[in-house]
XYZ file of C-alpha atoms in Angstrom:
185
model
C 73.920 174.736 104.540
C 71.134 172.623 106.038
C 73.026 169.361 105.451
C 76.456 170.562 106.617
C 75.885 169.988 110.333
C 74.695 166.388 110.019
C 76.602 165.391 106.887
C 80.028 166.274 108.262
C 79.474 165.493 111.969
C 81.394 162.201 112.161
C 84.357 163.605 110.270
C 84.358 166.796 112.355
C 84.218 164.827 115.611
C 87.113 162.662 114.428
C 89.079 165.839 113.712
C 88.218 167.419 117.070
C 89.517 164.286 118.805
C 92.999 165.286 117.586
C 93.089 168.571 119.470
C 95.871 168.742 122.032
C 95.172 169.244 125.734
C 94.839 173.019 125.720
C 92.705 175.557 127.578
C 91.982 178.242 125.017
C 90.282 181.435 126.095
C 89.564 182.606 122.538
C 88.904 180.382 119.515
C 88.283 181.136 115.845
C 86.139 178.859 113.658
C 86.736 179.775 110.009
C 84.126 178.793 107.434
C 81.616 177.979 110.170
C 78.897 176.760 107.780
C 75.836 175.644 109.741
C 77.472 176.329 113.115
C 77.715 172.835 114.594
C 81.486 172.777 114.939
C 81.552 176.109 116.756
C 79.034 174.598 119.171
C 81.138 171.457 119.622
C 84.231 173.542 120.371
C 82.269 175.450 123.010
C 81.269 172.127 124.621
C 84.848 170.826 124.560
C 86.205 174.055 126.047
C 83.524 175.301 128.483
C 85.582 178.299 129.631
C 86.350 179.548 126.119
C 84.685 181.918 123.682
C 84.471 181.367 119.936
C 84.330 183.756 117.026
C 82.772 181.948 114.071
C 83.110 183.461 110.608
C 81.891 182.536 107.174
C 81.991 184.224 103.782
C 78.346 183.326 103.122
C 75.583 185.437 104.717
C 73.334 182.350 104.577
C 75.852 180.354 106.633
C 76.273 183.222 109.101
C 72.513 183.266 109.698
C 72.341 179.488 110.112
C 75.345 179.388 112.472
C 73.922 182.235 114.563
C 70.602 180.414 114.906
C 72.350 177.135 115.811
C 74.449 178.864 118.500
C 71.811 181.326 119.731
C 72.061 180.252 123.384
C 75.851 180.666 123.422
C 75.575 184.035 121.666
C 73.075 185.146 124.328
C 75.488 183.973 127.053
C 78.338 185.982 125.515
C 80.423 182.952 124.567
C 79.942 183.085 120.792
C 80.099 185.695 118.065
C 79.058 184.780 114.517
C 79.886 187.187 111.721
C 80.600 187.417 108.044
C 84.287 187.383 107.174
C 86.840 186.689 104.495
C 89.763 184.452 105.458
C 92.004 186.172 102.901
C 91.557 189.489 104.762
C 90.567 188.720 108.352
C 89.146 191.747 110.116
C 90.406 190.494 113.480
C 93.165 191.654 115.848
C 96.666 190.177 115.792
C 97.762 187.577 118.362
C 94.251 186.951 119.744
C 93.265 183.297 119.363
C 94.789 180.213 120.996
C 92.949 177.918 118.568
C 91.731 178.352 114.997
C 89.835 175.657 113.108
C 88.788 175.082 109.503
C 86.480 172.152 108.731
C 85.829 171.277 105.072
C 86.575 174.814 103.891
C 90.155 175.279 102.688
C 89.085 173.764 99.357
C 87.582 177.154 98.508
C 90.142 179.559 100.002
C 91.610 182.044 97.515
C 95.342 181.377 97.795
C 96.341 179.053 100.618
C 99.552 180.782 101.651
C 97.878 184.206 101.852
C 94.940 182.799 103.833
C 97.198 180.763 106.120
C 99.242 183.930 106.732
C 96.057 185.641 107.923
C 95.349 182.776 110.338
C 98.964 182.893 111.528
C 98.620 186.635 112.197
C 95.543 186.293 114.428
C 96.853 183.285 116.392
C 98.768 183.812 119.621
C 102.326 182.533 119.860
C 102.122 178.783 120.443
C 98.551 178.721 119.084
C 97.118 175.779 117.152
C 95.504 175.825 113.723
C 93.530 172.692 112.879
C 92.333 171.802 109.379
C 89.945 168.868 108.926
C 89.162 167.710 105.388
C 87.079 164.884 104.034
C 89.524 164.620 101.135
C 93.261 164.034 101.267
C 93.532 165.379 97.722
C 94.015 161.955 96.150
C 90.636 160.204 96.431
C 88.667 159.788 93.201
C 85.306 160.942 94.564
C 86.585 164.302 95.785
C 88.648 164.871 92.674
C 85.456 164.332 90.660
C 83.745 167.116 92.670
C 86.778 169.316 92.142
C 86.101 169.143 88.396
C 82.423 170.099 88.643
C 82.438 172.665 91.499
C 83.842 175.989 90.384
C 86.764 177.176 92.527
C 87.199 173.928 94.470
C 90.695 172.499 94.988
C 91.369 169.344 97.011
C 94.829 169.670 98.529
C 97.167 166.859 99.477
C 98.685 166.762 102.943
C 102.014 167.747 101.406
C 100.505 170.805 99.702
C 98.823 171.905 102.935
C 102.025 171.426 104.932
C 104.108 173.400 102.426
C 101.637 176.312 102.433
C 101.443 176.306 106.243
C 105.223 176.377 106.622
C 105.511 179.121 103.983
C 102.982 181.137 106.030
C 105.205 180.839 109.113
C 103.881 177.848 111.045
C 106.702 176.109 112.888
C 105.415 172.558 113.032
C 102.795 170.640 111.100
C 101.378 167.206 111.960
C 99.053 165.253 109.661
C 96.885 162.263 110.496
C 95.016 160.185 107.903
C 91.898 158.285 108.893
C 92.646 154.530 108.685
C 89.720 153.690 106.364
C 88.708 156.972 104.713
C 90.497 159.760 102.842
C 89.914 162.116 105.808
C 92.845 164.134 107.101
C 93.442 166.251 110.174
C 96.273 168.767 110.053
C 97.575 170.488 113.190
C 99.902 173.451 112.754
C 101.579 175.419 115.546
C 102.504 179.093 115.457
């Protein structure tokens, strides 16, 4: 958890640069890890609030500490959660994000359906991955980390559309296997 914020910062910032010109009131950061990306979303959208969730209690504690000022100001909530059974109200969030986390989600279509349910109509779901599912380094980690699956852009798009998303756009980094996927409800 300690290395997540720094180790993934450049990739996360590249992904955030893809966000459309929107003015979300409520955002959801799924798999918030160390909390940096929730903080960056709050900077990008100064009038918005973010709910940051993670399956790991350790990550929840780290993210809460990282975003303490925003929690105190009422702009951020950090809590434990399971993306396959989101304990959140329907049609709430204008933006949902997932940085370096879908590799570990238990059943993409089911999890994407949960994200679809909590997004407002016209809402955006952004996935940012360091692996496009074809690079050798990530595929090596997939073999040694239990439960990890590196998905290709095509696999992500198919699961998103099966979950109900109407449009899906994918961008590959020009020099790295990074991908950003934007899906619209």
